[in-house]
Amino acid sequence: MRYLFEDYTFDSDRRELHRGAEMVPITPQVFDLLDYLIRNRECVVSKDDLIRAIWNGRAVSDAALTTRLNAARNAIGDTGEKQHLIKTLPRKGFRFVGTIFEDRQRAAQSASLATHGGDLGKVPSSAPRLSIVVLPFANPGGDPNHDYFVDGMTESLTTDLSRISGSFVIAHNTALTFKGKAVDVRQIGRELNVRYVLEGSVQRGGNRLRVNVQLIDAETGNHLWAERFDKPVADLFDMQDEIVSRLANTLNALLIAVEARRAERLPNPDATDLCFQGAAWFNRRLTPEYMAQARGFYERALALEPGNVEALVGTAGVSCTIGTNHLTDDRIEHLTAAEAAVTKALSLAPNHPRAHNVLGIVQIFSNRAAQGIAECERALALDRNLANAHAHIGLAKLYLGRGGETEAHMEQAFRLSPRDTLVYVWSLIVGLAKFWHGADTEAIVWLRRSLEANRNYPLAHFYLATVLAQVGELDEARAAAQAGLALNPSFNIRRYRTNTPSDQPVYLAGRERFIEGMRMAGVPEG
């Protein structure tokens, strides 16, 4: 079995540890200790567990155990102070907390090659899913004074992509060995065992900065996606943060879609493959039909692997979406199910950013807005690019009667991910905040933006109808309400009224005015 983490490959069959292409020298006992920690990474192992497994129960001093643990940490670039891979839990034991990918196919494919021969480039890729290397961006202008910015962007992007759940990103130091070299991306893919290569260039001309980026399939050499940023030069580091965040968010959704298409072609998809397909359906559209498709894939993943964290977070997201978008009368039931699933996920992966975000959303919609804000802030502390966490903090402020603060949080979300799959939801939230503060004309502008981004979102039609009715545009309001009912025929005022996410007086006062607008627009009473 080969285990992949950071830029290391731990081969338990060959008893080898590699960092990139270089073998890391390691003593047999330290190798065994690492092997035991990695294989038992789902639980905390005690000192006695280690002694039984590594020393066959012989008496071992604490100093000897500490020496071996320090050697194991040193071999994989960890330390007793950082503990980002091997964590010591006082009075409990030790746990390997790094993200691991198991490569079960490699040995079988290598044996097949040895038996049958053939071109390595045509062998089905054994690289981990979501595995990528960010090659050093080129500096076409050649200005050495500009190199620091180009290198900084590459390093920051490497760091931010590693925050994508389930990703395997080659370390920046390894990628730097390709700087300035003519490269064959398929050869790089084989050398580093990655599925994707991201390359780009940063060029400065006068007062403008141009960044070109391409995502390439390392197995075929095909270009999957390209993007260009052309911006006036302002503060370079602010620009770097903005561009990197936008790229990371775009690539997150893009790579999930690509992996889902790969999974569709597999005769026997495993739990991870099914999670990619569930996520791809979830990202398409917030409708009952799409949510049912997403849930089906997540449930199949959980049937194969009951403790799969991504599947648990996925099912929680589906239940949360159904409960928060007025797609059912059983709102509380769906929010309760979402909270149960995401709580279980967090018990298995306490630092899962999206799980904290989903829990925050559940709390925001179940009259616990202050707690929800804290969870979303926790999610952002773990992954600064979670634009949806900013958006829901803005919504929570509305529920707390502080809707004047909502737009600033939403601007953060738009800045981080201007082409996000949820832009239409964020625009709707700003529209609601404007309406609650009596800025009806501005609310209409934002609600129209929501519909421009996604005309198949029922709530945008209903909410636009409501505000149009309040400004006297009754014919257009009724047409908008009918468009919403065509998408969600079961929506009615009773469902909206009984599913109140907050009891804050300022919010409730605005809600009554909102219901009045719905009634004028012809939304059914229920």
CSV table of C-alpha atoms in Angstrom, one decimal, residues 106-432:
chain,number,residue,atom,x,y,z
A,106,ARG,CA,-0.3,1.5,-8.3
A,107,ALA,CA,1.1,-1.9,-7.5
A,108,ALA,CA,-1.4,-3.7,-9.7
A,109,GLN,CA,-0.7,-1.3,-12.6
A,110,SER,CA,3.1,-1.7,-12.2
A,111,ALA,CA,2.7,-5.4,-12.3
A,112,SER,CA,0.6,-5.1,-15.4
A,113,LEU,CA,3.3,-3.0,-17.1
A,114,ALA,CA,6.0,-5.5,-16.2
A,115,THR,CA,3.9,-8.3,-17.7
A,116,HIS,CA,2.6,-6.6,-20.8
A,117,GLY,CA,4.9,-3.8,-21.5
A,118,GLY,CA,3.5,-0.7,-23.3
A,119,ASP,CA,3.7,3.1,-23.1
A,120,LEU,CA,3.6,4.5,-19.6
A,121,GLY,CA,1.8,7.5,-20.8
A,122,LYS,CA,-1.1,5.3,-21.9
A,123,VAL,CA,-1.5,3.6,-18.6
A,124,PRO,CA,-4.7,4.7,-16.7
A,125,SER,CA,-3.6,7.3,-14.1
A,126,SER,CA,-2.9,6.0,-10.6
A,127,ALA,CA,-2.5,9.6,-9.3
A,128,PRO,CA,-4.7,10.6,-6.4
A,129,ARG,CA,-7.9,12.4,-7.0
A,130,LEU,CA,-7.6,16.1,-6.8
A,131,SER,CA,-3.8,15.9,-7.0
A,132,ILE,CA,-2.2,18.9,-8.5
A,133,VAL,CA,1.1,20.8,-8.8
A,134,VAL,CA,1.3,24.5,-9.2
A,135,LEU,CA,4.3,25.1,-11.5
A,136,PRO,CA,6.3,28.4,-10.8
A,137,PHE,CA,4.5,31.1,-12.8
A,138,ALA,CA,6.6,32.6,-15.6
A,139,ASN,CA,7.8,36.2,-15.6
A,140,PRO,CA,7.8,37.0,-19.3
A,141,GLY,CA,9.0,40.6,-18.7
A,142,GLY,CA,12.2,39.2,-17.3
A,143,ASP,CA,12.4,41.9,-14.6
A,144,PRO,CA,14.2,40.3,-11.7
A,145,ASN,CA,12.7,42.9,-9.3
A,146,HIS,CA,9.3,41.4,-10.2
A,147,ASP,CA,10.3,37.8,-9.4
A,148,TYR,CA,9.4,38.1,-5.7
A,149,PHE,CA,5.7,38.9,-6.6
A,150,VAL,CA,5.5,36.1,-9.2
A,151,ASP,CA,7.0,33.5,-6.8
A,152,GLY,CA,4.8,34.8,-4.0
A,153,MET,CA,1.7,34.3,-6.0
A,154,THR,CA,2.7,30.7,-6.9
A,155,GLU,CA,3.4,29.9,-3.2
A,156,SER,CA,0.2,31.4,-2.0
A,157,LEU,CA,-1.8,29.6,-4.6
A,158,THR,CA,-0.2,26.3,-3.6
A,159,THR,CA,-1.1,26.9,0.1
A,160,ASP,CA,-4.7,27.9,-0.7
A,161,LEU,CA,-5.3,24.9,-3.0
A,162,SER,CA,-4.1,22.6,-0.2
A,163,ARG,CA,-7.1,23.8,1.8
A,164,ILE,CA,-9.5,22.3,-0.7
A,165,SER,CA,-11.0,19.3,1.1
A,166,GLY,CA,-9.4,16.0,-0.2
A,167,SER,CA,-6.8,17.8,-2.4
A,168,PHE,CA,-3.2,16.5,-2.7
A,169,VAL,CA,-1.0,19.4,-3.6
A,170,ILE,CA,2.7,19.1,-4.3
A,171,ALA,CA,4.8,21.3,-2.0
A,172,HIS,CA,6.0,24.6,-3.4
A,173,ASN,CA,9.7,23.7,-2.8
A,174,THR,CA,9.3,20.7,-5.1
A,175,ALA,CA,7.5,22.6,-7.8
A,176,LEU,CA,10.3,25.2,-7.7
A,177,THR,CA,12.7,22.7,-9.1
A,178,PHE,CA,10.9,23.2,-12.5
A,179,LYS,CA,11.3,26.9,-12.5
A,180,GLY,CA,12.6,28.3,-15.8
A,181,LYS,CA,12.6,24.9,-17.5
A,182,ALA,CA,10.8,23.8,-20.6
A,183,VAL,CA,8.5,21.1,-19.3
A,184,ASP,CA,6.3,18.3,-20.6
A,185,VAL,CA,3.3,18.3,-18.3
A,186,ARG,CA,2.6,14.6,-19.0
A,187,GLN,CA,6.2,13.8,-17.8
A,188,ILE,CA,5.7,16.0,-14.7
A,189,GLY,CA,2.4,14.2,-14.0
A,190,ARG,CA,4.2,10.9,-14.1
A,191,GLU,CA,7.2,12.0,-12.0
A,192,LEU,CA,5.1,13.6,-9.3
A,193,ASN,CA,2.1,11.3,-9.7
A,194,VAL,CA,-0.5,14.1,-10.1
A,195,ARG,CA,-3.6,14.4,-12.2
A,196,TYR,CA,-3.5,18.1,-12.9
A,197,VAL,CA,-0.9,20.8,-13.6
A,198,LEU,CA,-1.5,24.5,-13.1
A,199,GLU,CA,0.8,26.8,-15.0
A,200,GLY,CA,0.7,30.5,-15.6
A,201,SER,CA,2.4,33.8,-16.2
A,202,VAL,CA,2.4,37.2,-14.5
A,203,GLN,CA,3.3,40.2,-16.7
A,204,ARG,CA,3.5,43.8,-15.7
A,205,GLY,CA,3.2,46.6,-18.2
A,206,GLY,CA,3.1,50.2,-17.1
A,207,ASN,CA,0.3,50.5,-14.5
A,208,ARG,CA,-1.4,47.2,-15.4
A,209,LEU,CA,-0.9,43.6,-14.3
A,210,ARG,CA,-1.9,40.6,-16.5
A,211,VAL,CA,-2.1,37.1,-15.1
A,212,ASN,CA,-2.7,34.1,-17.3
A,213,VAL,CA,-3.5,30.7,-15.9
A,214,GLN,CA,-4.1,27.3,-17.5
A,215,LEU,CA,-5.3,24.0,-15.9
A,216,ILE,CA,-4.0,21.0,-17.7
A,217,ASP,CA,-4.8,17.3,-17.5
A,218,ALA,CA,-1.5,15.7,-16.7
A,219,GLU,CA,-2.5,12.4,-18.2
A,220,THR,CA,-3.5,13.6,-21.6
A,221,GLY,CA,-2.0,17.1,-21.9
A,222,ASN,CA,-5.4,18.6,-22.6
A,223,HIS,CA,-6.2,22.1,-21.5
A,224,LEU,CA,-9.2,21.9,-19.1
A,225,TRP,CA,-9.6,25.6,-18.3
A,226,ALA,CA,-8.0,29.0,-18.7
A,227,GLU,CA,-8.4,32.4,-17.1
A,228,ARG,CA,-7.0,35.8,-17.5
A,229,PHE,CA,-6.8,38.7,-15.0
A,230,ASP,CA,-6.1,42.1,-16.4
A,231,LYS,CA,-6.1,44.7,-13.6
A,232,PRO,CA,-4.6,48.2,-12.9
A,233,VAL,CA,-1.8,47.9,-10.5
A,234,ALA,CA,-2.7,48.9,-7.0
A,235,ASP,CA,-1.3,47.4,-3.8
A,236,LEU,CA,0.5,44.3,-5.1
A,237,PHE,CA,0.0,42.2,-2.1
A,238,ASP,CA,-3.8,43.0,-1.9
A,239,MET,CA,-3.9,42.1,-5.6
A,240,GLN,CA,-2.1,38.8,-5.0
A,241,ASP,CA,-4.5,37.9,-2.2
A,242,GLU,CA,-7.5,38.7,-4.4
A,243,ILE,CA,-6.3,36.8,-7.5
A,244,VAL,CA,-5.2,33.8,-5.5
A,245,SER,CA,-8.5,33.6,-3.6
A,246,ARG,CA,-10.5,33.8,-6.9
A,247,LEU,CA,-8.4,31.1,-8.5
A,248,ALA,CA,-8.7,28.8,-5.5
A,249,ASN,CA,-12.5,29.1,-5.4
A,250,THR,CA,-12.8,28.7,-9.1
A,251,LEU,CA,-10.5,25.6,-9.2
A,252,ASN,CA,-12.4,24.1,-6.2
A,253,ALA,CA,-15.7,23.9,-8.1
A,254,LEU,CA,-13.9,23.1,-11.4
A,255,LEU,CA,-11.9,20.1,-10.1
A,256,ILE,CA,-14.9,18.6,-8.4
A,257,ALA,CA,-16.8,18.8,-11.7
A,258,VAL,CA,-13.9,17.2,-13.6
A,259,GLU,CA,-13.5,14.4,-11.0
A,260,ALA,CA,-17.2,13.8,-11.1
A,261,ARG,CA,-17.0,13.3,-14.9
A,262,ARG,CA,-14.2,10.8,-14.3
A,263,ALA,CA,-16.3,9.0,-11.7
A,264,GLU,CA,-19.2,8.7,-14.1
A,265,ARG,CA,-17.1,6.4,-16.4
A,266,LEU,CA,-16.1,4.0,-13.6
A,267,PRO,CA,-17.9,0.7,-13.4
A,268,ASN,CA,-17.4,0.4,-9.6
A,269,PRO,CA,-17.1,3.9,-8.1
A,270,ASP,CA,-15.9,4.0,-4.5
A,271,ALA,CA,-17.1,6.4,-1.8
A,272,THR,CA,-14.9,9.2,-2.8
A,273,ASP,CA,-16.0,9.0,-6.5
A,274,LEU,CA,-19.6,9.0,-5.3
A,275,CYS,CA,-19.0,12.1,-3.2
A,276,PHE,CA,-17.6,14.0,-6.2
A,277,GLN,CA,-20.7,13.1,-8.2
A,278,GLY,CA,-22.9,14.2,-5.3
A,279,ALA,CA,-21.0,17.5,-5.0
A,280,ALA,CA,-21.3,18.1,-8.7
A,281,TRP,CA,-25.1,17.7,-8.6
A,282,PHE,CA,-25.2,19.9,-5.5
A,283,ASN,CA,-23.3,22.7,-7.2
A,284,ARG,CA,-25.6,22.8,-10.3
A,285,ARG,CA,-28.9,24.2,-8.9
A,286,LEU,CA,-30.8,24.4,-5.6
A,287,THR,CA,-33.9,22.5,-6.7
A,288,PRO,CA,-35.6,19.5,-5.1
A,289,GLU,CA,-34.7,17.4,-8.1
A,290,TYR,CA,-31.0,18.3,-8.0
A,291,MET,CA,-30.8,17.9,-4.2
A,292,ALA,CA,-32.4,14.4,-4.5
A,293,GLN,CA,-29.7,13.5,-7.1
A,294,ALA,CA,-26.9,14.8,-4.8
A,295,ARG,CA,-28.4,13.0,-1.7
A,296,GLY,CA,-28.5,9.7,-3.6
A,297,PHE,CA,-24.8,9.8,-4.4
A,298,TYR,CA,-23.9,10.8,-0.8
A,299,GLU,CA,-26.1,8.0,0.6
A,300,ARG,CA,-24.5,5.5,-1.7
A,301,ALA,CA,-21.1,6.7,-0.4
A,302,LEU,CA,-22.2,6.3,3.2
A,303,ALA,CA,-23.4,2.8,2.5
A,304,LEU,CA,-19.9,1.9,1.3
A,305,GLU,CA,-18.1,3.8,4.0
A,306,PRO,CA,-20.3,4.9,7.0
A,307,GLY,CA,-17.6,7.2,8.4
A,308,ASN,CA,-16.9,9.1,5.2
A,309,VAL,CA,-16.6,12.7,6.3
A,310,GLU,CA,-17.2,14.3,2.9
A,311,ALA,CA,-20.4,12.2,2.5
A,312,LEU,CA,-21.6,13.2,5.9
A,313,VAL,CA,-20.9,16.9,5.2
A,314,GLY,CA,-22.6,16.5,1.8
A,315,THR,CA,-25.8,15.0,3.2
A,316,ALA,CA,-25.8,17.7,5.8
A,317,GLY,CA,-25.5,20.3,3.1
A,318,VAL,CA,-28.4,18.8,1.1
A,319,SER,CA,-30.7,18.6,4.2
A,320,CYS,CA,-29.7,22.2,5.1
A,321,THR,CA,-30.4,23.5,1.6
A,322,ILE,CA,-33.9,21.8,1.5
A,323,GLY,CA,-34.7,23.2,5.0
A,324,THR,CA,-33.5,26.8,4.3
A,325,ASN,CA,-35.0,27.3,0.8
A,326,HIS,CA,-38.6,26.7,1.6
A,327,LEU,CA,-38.6,23.5,-0.5
A,328,THR,CA,-40.7,21.6,2.2
A,329,ASP,CA,-43.0,22.1,5.1
A,330,ASP,CA,-40.6,19.9,7.2
A,331,ARG,CA,-38.0,22.6,7.7
A,332,ILE,CA,-37.1,21.8,11.3
A,333,GLU,CA,-36.8,18.1,10.5
A,334,HIS,CA,-34.3,18.7,7.7
A,335,LEU,CA,-32.3,21.2,9.8
A,336,THR,CA,-32.2,18.7,12.6
A,337,ALA,CA,-31.0,16.0,10.2
A,338,ALA,CA,-28.3,18.3,8.8
A,339,GLU,CA,-27.1,19.2,12.3
A,340,ALA,CA,-26.8,15.5,13.3
A,341,ALA,CA,-24.8,14.6,10.1
A,342,VAL,CA,-22.5,17.6,10.3
A,343,THR,CA,-21.9,17.0,14.1
A,344,LYS,CA,-20.9,13.5,13.4
A,345,ALA,CA,-18.6,14.7,10.6
A,346,LEU,CA,-16.9,17.2,13.0
A,347,SER,CA,-16.4,14.4,15.6
A,348,LEU,CA,-14.3,12.6,13.0
A,349,ALA,CA,-12.7,15.7,11.4
A,350,PRO,CA,-12.8,18.6,14.0
A,351,ASN,CA,-11.0,21.0,11.6
A,352,HIS,CA,-13.1,20.5,8.5
A,353,PRO,CA,-13.8,24.1,7.3
A,354,ARG,CA,-17.0,23.3,5.3
A,355,ALA,CA,-18.4,21.3,8.1
A,356,HIS,CA,-18.1,24.3,10.4
A,357,ASN,CA,-19.7,26.4,7.7
A,358,VAL,CA,-22.7,24.1,7.3
A,359,LEU,CA,-23.2,23.9,11.0
A,360,GLY,CA,-23.1,27.7,11.1
A,361,ILE,CA,-25.8,27.9,8.5
A,362,VAL,CA,-28.0,25.4,10.3
A,363,GLN,CA,-27.7,27.5,13.5
A,364,ILE,CA,-28.4,30.8,11.7
A,365,PHE,CA,-31.6,29.3,10.3
A,366,SER,CA,-32.7,27.9,13.6
A,367,ASN,CA,-32.8,31.1,15.7
A,368,ARG,CA,-29.1,30.8,16.8
A,369,ALA,CA,-27.6,33.5,14.7
A,370,ALA,CA,-24.9,34.5,17.1
A,371,GLN,CA,-23.7,30.9,17.4
A,372,GLY,CA,-23.9,30.6,13.6
A,373,ILE,CA,-21.6,33.6,13.1
A,374,ALA,CA,-19.1,32.0,15.5
A,375,GLU,CA,-19.1,28.8,13.5
A,376,CYS,CA,-18.7,30.6,10.2
A,377,GLU,CA,-15.8,32.6,11.6
A,378,ARG,CA,-14.3,29.3,12.7
A,379,ALA,CA,-14.7,28.0,9.1
A,380,LEU,CA,-12.9,31.1,7.8
A,381,ALA,CA,-10.1,30.7,10.3
A,382,LEU,CA,-9.5,27.2,8.8
A,383,ASP,CA,-10.0,28.3,5.2
A,384,ARG,CA,-9.9,32.0,4.4
A,385,ASN,CA,-11.4,31.4,1.0
A,386,LEU,CA,-14.8,30.1,2.2
A,387,ALA,CA,-16.7,32.9,0.6
A,388,ASN,CA,-20.1,31.3,1.6
A,389,ALA,CA,-19.1,31.8,5.2
A,390,HIS,CA,-18.8,35.5,4.7
A,391,ALA,CA,-22.2,35.5,3.0
A,392,HIS,CA,-24.0,33.7,5.8
A,393,ILE,CA,-22.4,36.0,8.4
A,394,GLY,CA,-24.1,38.8,6.5
A,395,LEU,CA,-27.4,37.0,6.5
A,396,ALA,CA,-27.1,36.3,10.3
A,397,LYS,CA,-26.6,40.0,10.8
A,398,LEU,CA,-30.0,40.6,9.1
A,399,TYR,CA,-31.6,38.0,11.4
A,400,LEU,CA,-30.1,39.9,14.4
A,401,GLY,CA,-31.7,43.1,13.3
A,402,ARG,CA,-28.3,44.5,12.0
A,403,GLY,CA,-29.0,44.3,8.3
A,404,GLY,CA,-27.1,47.5,7.7
A,405,GLU,CA,-23.9,45.4,8.1
A,406,THR,CA,-25.0,42.7,5.6
A,407,GLU,CA,-23.7,44.2,2.4
A,408,ALA,CA,-20.1,44.6,3.7
A,409,HIS,CA,-19.9,40.9,4.4
A,410,MET,CA,-21.4,40.1,1.0
A,411,GLU,CA,-18.8,42.3,-0.7
A,412,GLN,CA,-16.2,40.0,0.9
A,413,ALA,CA,-17.9,37.0,-0.5
A,414,PHE,CA,-18.1,38.5,-4.0
A,415,ARG,CA,-14.4,39.6,-3.8
A,416,LEU,CA,-13.3,36.1,-2.9
A,417,SER,CA,-15.4,34.3,-5.5
A,418,PRO,CA,-17.1,36.6,-8.0
A,419,ARG,CA,-18.1,33.6,-10.2
A,420,ASP,CA,-19.2,31.4,-7.4
A,421,THR,CA,-22.0,28.9,-8.0
A,422,LEU,CA,-23.9,30.6,-5.2
A,423,VAL,CA,-23.6,34.2,-6.4
A,424,TYR,CA,-27.4,34.3,-7.0
A,425,VAL,CA,-28.1,33.4,-3.4
A,426,TRP,CA,-25.7,36.1,-2.1
A,427,SER,CA,-27.3,38.8,-4.4
A,428,LEU,CA,-30.7,37.7,-3.0
A,429,ILE,CA,-29.5,38.2,0.6
A,430,VAL,CA,-28.3,41.7,-0.1
A,431,GLY,CA,-31.7,42.4,-1.7
A,432,LEU,CA,-33.4,41.2,1.5
